[in-house]
XYZ file of C-alpha atoms in Angstrom:
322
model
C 51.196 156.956 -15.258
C 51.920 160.121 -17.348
C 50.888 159.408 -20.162
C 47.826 157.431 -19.130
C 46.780 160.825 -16.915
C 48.492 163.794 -18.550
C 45.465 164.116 -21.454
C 42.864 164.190 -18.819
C 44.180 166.908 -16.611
C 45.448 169.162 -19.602
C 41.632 168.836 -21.037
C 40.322 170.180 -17.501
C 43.008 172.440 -16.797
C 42.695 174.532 -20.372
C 39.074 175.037 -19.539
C 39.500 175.892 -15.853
C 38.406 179.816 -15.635
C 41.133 182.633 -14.532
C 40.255 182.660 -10.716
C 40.506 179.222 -10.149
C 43.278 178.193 -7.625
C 44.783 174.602 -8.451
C 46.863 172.935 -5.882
C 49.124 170.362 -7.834
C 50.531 167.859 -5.335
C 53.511 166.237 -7.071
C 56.479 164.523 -5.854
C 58.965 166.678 -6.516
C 59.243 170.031 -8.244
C 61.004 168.713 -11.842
C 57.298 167.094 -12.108
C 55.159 169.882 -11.236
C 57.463 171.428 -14.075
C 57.218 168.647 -16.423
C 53.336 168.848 -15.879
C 53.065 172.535 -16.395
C 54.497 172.634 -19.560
C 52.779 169.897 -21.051
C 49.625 170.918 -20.069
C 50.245 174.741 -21.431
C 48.832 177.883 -20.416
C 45.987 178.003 -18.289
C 43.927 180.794 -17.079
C 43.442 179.164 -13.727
C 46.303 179.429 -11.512
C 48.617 176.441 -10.543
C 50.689 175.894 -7.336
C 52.664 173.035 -6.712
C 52.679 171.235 -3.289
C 55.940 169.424 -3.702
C 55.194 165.984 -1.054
C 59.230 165.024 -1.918
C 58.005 161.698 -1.490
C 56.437 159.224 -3.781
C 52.626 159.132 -4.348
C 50.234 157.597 -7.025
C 48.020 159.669 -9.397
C 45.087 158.774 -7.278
C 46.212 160.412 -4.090
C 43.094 162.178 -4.090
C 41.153 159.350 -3.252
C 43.026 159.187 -0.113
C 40.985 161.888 2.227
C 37.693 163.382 2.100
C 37.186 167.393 2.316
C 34.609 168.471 4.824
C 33.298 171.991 4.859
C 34.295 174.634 6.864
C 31.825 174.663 10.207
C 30.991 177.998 11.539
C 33.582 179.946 9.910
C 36.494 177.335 10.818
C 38.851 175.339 8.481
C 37.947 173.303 5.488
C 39.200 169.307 7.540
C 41.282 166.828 4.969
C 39.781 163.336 6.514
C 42.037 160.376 5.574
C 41.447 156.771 6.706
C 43.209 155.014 9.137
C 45.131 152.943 7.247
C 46.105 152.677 3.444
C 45.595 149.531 1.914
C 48.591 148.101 0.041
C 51.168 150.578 1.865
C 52.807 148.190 3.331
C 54.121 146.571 -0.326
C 53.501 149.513 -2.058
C 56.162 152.936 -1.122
C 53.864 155.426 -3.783
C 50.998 153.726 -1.624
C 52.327 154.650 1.239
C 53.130 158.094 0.226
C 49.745 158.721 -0.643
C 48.119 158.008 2.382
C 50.446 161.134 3.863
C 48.867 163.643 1.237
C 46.199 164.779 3.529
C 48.694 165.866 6.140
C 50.756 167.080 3.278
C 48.292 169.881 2.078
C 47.312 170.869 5.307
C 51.079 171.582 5.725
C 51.179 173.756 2.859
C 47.950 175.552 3.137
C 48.752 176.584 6.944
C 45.641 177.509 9.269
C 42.517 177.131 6.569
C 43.384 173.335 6.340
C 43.687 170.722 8.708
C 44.429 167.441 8.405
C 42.489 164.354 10.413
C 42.756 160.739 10.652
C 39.905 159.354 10.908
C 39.152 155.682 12.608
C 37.430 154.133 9.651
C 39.076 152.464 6.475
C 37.695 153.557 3.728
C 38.599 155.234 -0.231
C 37.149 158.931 -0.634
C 35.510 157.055 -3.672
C 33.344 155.236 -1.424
C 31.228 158.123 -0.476
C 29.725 160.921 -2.674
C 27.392 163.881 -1.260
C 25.406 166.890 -1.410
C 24.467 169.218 1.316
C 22.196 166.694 3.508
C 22.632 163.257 2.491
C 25.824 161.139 1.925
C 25.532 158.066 -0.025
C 28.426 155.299 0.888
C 29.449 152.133 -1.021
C 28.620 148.765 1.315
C 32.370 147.964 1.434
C 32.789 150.485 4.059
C 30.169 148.877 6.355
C 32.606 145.087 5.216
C 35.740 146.877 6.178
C 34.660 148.521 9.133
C 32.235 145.558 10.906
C 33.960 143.893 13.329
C 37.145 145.714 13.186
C 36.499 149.460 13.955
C 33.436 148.758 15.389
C 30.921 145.830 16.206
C 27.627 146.355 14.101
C 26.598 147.810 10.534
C 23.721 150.373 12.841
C 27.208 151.579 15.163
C 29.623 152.150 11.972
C 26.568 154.326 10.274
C 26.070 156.345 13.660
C 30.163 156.923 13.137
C 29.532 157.751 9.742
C 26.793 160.544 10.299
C 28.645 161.565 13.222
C 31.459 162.652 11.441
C 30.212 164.019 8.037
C 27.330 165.202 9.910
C 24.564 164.293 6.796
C 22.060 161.626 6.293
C 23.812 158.601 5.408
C 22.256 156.487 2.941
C 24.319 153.001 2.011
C 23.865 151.629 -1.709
C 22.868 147.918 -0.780
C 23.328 145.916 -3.953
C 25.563 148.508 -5.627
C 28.206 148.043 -7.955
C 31.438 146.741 -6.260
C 32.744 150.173 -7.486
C 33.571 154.108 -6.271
C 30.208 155.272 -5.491
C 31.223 158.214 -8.213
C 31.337 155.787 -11.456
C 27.635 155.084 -11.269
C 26.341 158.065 -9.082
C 26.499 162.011 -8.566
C 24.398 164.271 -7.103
C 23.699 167.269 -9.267
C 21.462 169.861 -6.528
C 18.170 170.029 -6.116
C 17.352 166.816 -4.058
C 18.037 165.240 -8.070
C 21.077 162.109 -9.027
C 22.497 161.260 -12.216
C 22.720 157.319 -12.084
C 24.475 155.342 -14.252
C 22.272 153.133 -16.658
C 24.091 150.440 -18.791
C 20.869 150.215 -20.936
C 20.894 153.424 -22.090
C 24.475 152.396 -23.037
C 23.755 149.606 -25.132
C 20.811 151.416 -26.676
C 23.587 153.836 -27.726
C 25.876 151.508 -29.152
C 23.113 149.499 -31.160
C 23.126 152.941 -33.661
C 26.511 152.822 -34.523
C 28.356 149.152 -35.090
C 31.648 150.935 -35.336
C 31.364 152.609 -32.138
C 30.377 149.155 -30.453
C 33.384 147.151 -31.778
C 35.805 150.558 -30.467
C 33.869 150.087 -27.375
C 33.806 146.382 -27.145
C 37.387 146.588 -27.871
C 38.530 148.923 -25.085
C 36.779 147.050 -22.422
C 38.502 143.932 -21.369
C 36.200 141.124 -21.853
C 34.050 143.723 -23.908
C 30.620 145.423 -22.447
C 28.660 143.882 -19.514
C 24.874 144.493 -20.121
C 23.577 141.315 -18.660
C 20.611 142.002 -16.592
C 22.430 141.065 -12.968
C 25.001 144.397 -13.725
C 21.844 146.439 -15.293
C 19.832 145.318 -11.660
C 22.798 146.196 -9.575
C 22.585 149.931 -11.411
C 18.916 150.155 -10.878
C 19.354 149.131 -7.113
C 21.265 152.492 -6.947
C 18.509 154.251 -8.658
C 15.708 152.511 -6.290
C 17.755 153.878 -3.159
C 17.866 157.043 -3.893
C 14.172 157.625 -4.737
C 13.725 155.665 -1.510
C 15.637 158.650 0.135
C 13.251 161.141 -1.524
C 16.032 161.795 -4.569
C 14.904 162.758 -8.014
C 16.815 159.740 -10.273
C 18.172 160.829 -14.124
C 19.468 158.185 -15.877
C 22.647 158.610 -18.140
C 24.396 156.214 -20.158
C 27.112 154.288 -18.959
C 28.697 151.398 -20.308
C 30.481 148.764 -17.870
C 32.814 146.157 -18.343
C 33.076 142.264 -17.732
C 36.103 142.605 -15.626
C 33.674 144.939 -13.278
C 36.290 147.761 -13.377
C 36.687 149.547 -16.300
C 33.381 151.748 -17.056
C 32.924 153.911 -19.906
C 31.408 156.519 -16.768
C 29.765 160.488 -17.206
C 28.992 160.991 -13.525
C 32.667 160.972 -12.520
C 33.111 164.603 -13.069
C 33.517 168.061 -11.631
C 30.873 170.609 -11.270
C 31.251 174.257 -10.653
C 28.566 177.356 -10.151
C 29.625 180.395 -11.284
C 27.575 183.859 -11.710
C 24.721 181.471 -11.686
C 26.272 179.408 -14.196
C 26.653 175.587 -14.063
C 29.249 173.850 -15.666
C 30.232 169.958 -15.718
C 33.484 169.028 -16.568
C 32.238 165.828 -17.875
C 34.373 162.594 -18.891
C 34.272 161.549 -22.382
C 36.076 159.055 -24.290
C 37.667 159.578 -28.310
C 36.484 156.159 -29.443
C 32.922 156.817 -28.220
C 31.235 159.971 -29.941
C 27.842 159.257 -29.476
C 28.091 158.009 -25.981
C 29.652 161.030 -25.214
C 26.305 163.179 -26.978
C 23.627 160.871 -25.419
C 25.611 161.689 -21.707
C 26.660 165.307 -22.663
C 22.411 165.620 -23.157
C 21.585 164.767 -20.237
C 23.832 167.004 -18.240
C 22.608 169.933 -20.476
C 18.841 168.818 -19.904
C 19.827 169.326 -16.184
C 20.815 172.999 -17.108
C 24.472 172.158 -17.331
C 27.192 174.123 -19.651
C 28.818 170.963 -20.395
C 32.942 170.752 -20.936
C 34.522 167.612 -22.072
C 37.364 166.055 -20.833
C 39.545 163.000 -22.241
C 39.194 160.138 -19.363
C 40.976 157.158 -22.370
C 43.817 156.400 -20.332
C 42.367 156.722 -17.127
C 39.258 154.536 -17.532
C 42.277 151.929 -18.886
C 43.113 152.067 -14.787
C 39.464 152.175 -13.619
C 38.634 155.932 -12.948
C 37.944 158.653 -14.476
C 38.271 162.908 -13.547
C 36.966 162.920 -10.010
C 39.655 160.266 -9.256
C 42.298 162.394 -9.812
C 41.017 165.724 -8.512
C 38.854 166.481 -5.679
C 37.617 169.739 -4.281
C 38.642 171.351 -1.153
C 36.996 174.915 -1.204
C 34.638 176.588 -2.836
C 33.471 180.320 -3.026
């Protein structure tokens, strides 16, 4: 997948500010190299966590990284089982990331398996509330334990937050059509606002139309789904922005701007937001909103990756912050 992932983490790497500290878990080291000098100099600072096994590009969306409690260490949660290791060796290496990095990065990080199945896409969250995808509840019912109410107890149990499940939700990571942005406030996805951008530029709908397989779903059964999101959240007591986003018939690939990065800095906020070369004004209309949320916003090519149905936050996740 190099070439489908390489342009999105040399956009985010260049802008990454000197004091960052970038864990790159790769395979083995001739790939950290590889990566490293295709990406250029950065002023962040890169350090390679060689697995010497295989893994996927989306090995981040193996674990979840809870907080620190009390002064303790930051806890890589990864599912109890990987789907598709069996048939799958990268798959398989993936799923050992978690114990991986908490190999490399000694007492501050420790690894956990947890006794849910689940994708760290399937749950996104600010400092109270956790919003989760309903395929968790599917996977879990009946086989980790016996009723929907028991699996949410687990849930808020162990990533001690409100949890709030996104009935009639995309059948997607909770990140391509949702992120919480402070302030009790979400950005959701809104495939309206999409299509309202494409109607003022025809050439930018046919680029669009022709990236997404099938072309653009805006049929009001996808828009509802979207707005169920929004109509949770303000149900929860959340603040609801809409932003464009622009899904597609095969219910995979989405042209996405929530699937990004934020950072807080000197009281500075920054998005590292995805954006696409074929879609200009998309990327303005989304790029607005961020900045009307006071948002320095930093754009980073997601082409390739949106070809295999993510975007930033699918390849790099978070694991400590100042």
């Amino acid at each position: 997948a190099d070439e489908d992932v390489l342009p999105t983490y040399r956009d985010f790497l260049r802008q990454l500010p000197a004091g960052m500290d970038v864990r790159v878990v790769c395979p083995d080291a001739a790939t950290f190299n590889a990566l490293a000098r295709r990406v250029g100099s950065t002023a962040c600072r890169l350090t390679p966590v060689v697995v010497n096994h295989p893994i996927t590009s989306w090995a981040r969306d193996r674990w979840l990284a809870l907080g620190p409690a009390g002064g303790g260490p930051t806890t890589l949660l990864h599912p109890r089982a990987e789907d598709g290791a069996d048939l799958w060796p990268a798959r398989a290496g993936d799923q050992r990331v978690a114990d991986d990095l908490a190999a490399a990065l000694g007492p501050d990080v420790r690894a956990r398996r947890s006794e849910l199945y689940f994708d760290g896409g399937d749950f996104d969250a600010d400092r109270e509330t956790v919003f989760v995808r309903p395929s968790v509840l599917l996977r879990n019912v009946q086989r980790t334990a016996a009723t929907r109410v028991q699996v949410i107890k687990t849930l808020e149990a162990l990533l001690q937050k409100r949890v709030v499940v996104l009935d009639g939700a995309p059948d997607h990571h909770v990140g391509m059509y949702l992120m919480p942005v402070g302030g009790r406030t979400v950005l959701v996805g809104d495939p309206k606002l999409g299509e309202a951008a494409l109607a003022r530029s025809p050439e930018e709908a046919a680029a669009v139309a022709a990236f997404l397989p099938g072309g653009p779903d805006f049929t009001d059964d996808t828009a509802g789904r979207f707005e169920a999101v929004a109509e949770r959240c303000r149900a929860a007591g959340y603040r609801v922005i809409r932003i464009p986003t622009v899904p597609g018939k095969d219910g995979r690939t989405y042209l996405t701007y929530v699937n990004a990065i934020m950072d807080v800095r000197d009281g500075r906020r920054t998005v590292y937001m995805p954006s696409y070369t074929f879609a200009k004004g998309l990327n303005e209309a989304a790029a607005a909103a961020w900045a009307g949320l006071g948002y320095d916003v930093k754009p980073v090519e997601c082409d390739g990756c949106a070809r295999n149905f993510g975007t930033l936050h699918c390849l790099v996740n978070v694991m400590e912050r100042d």
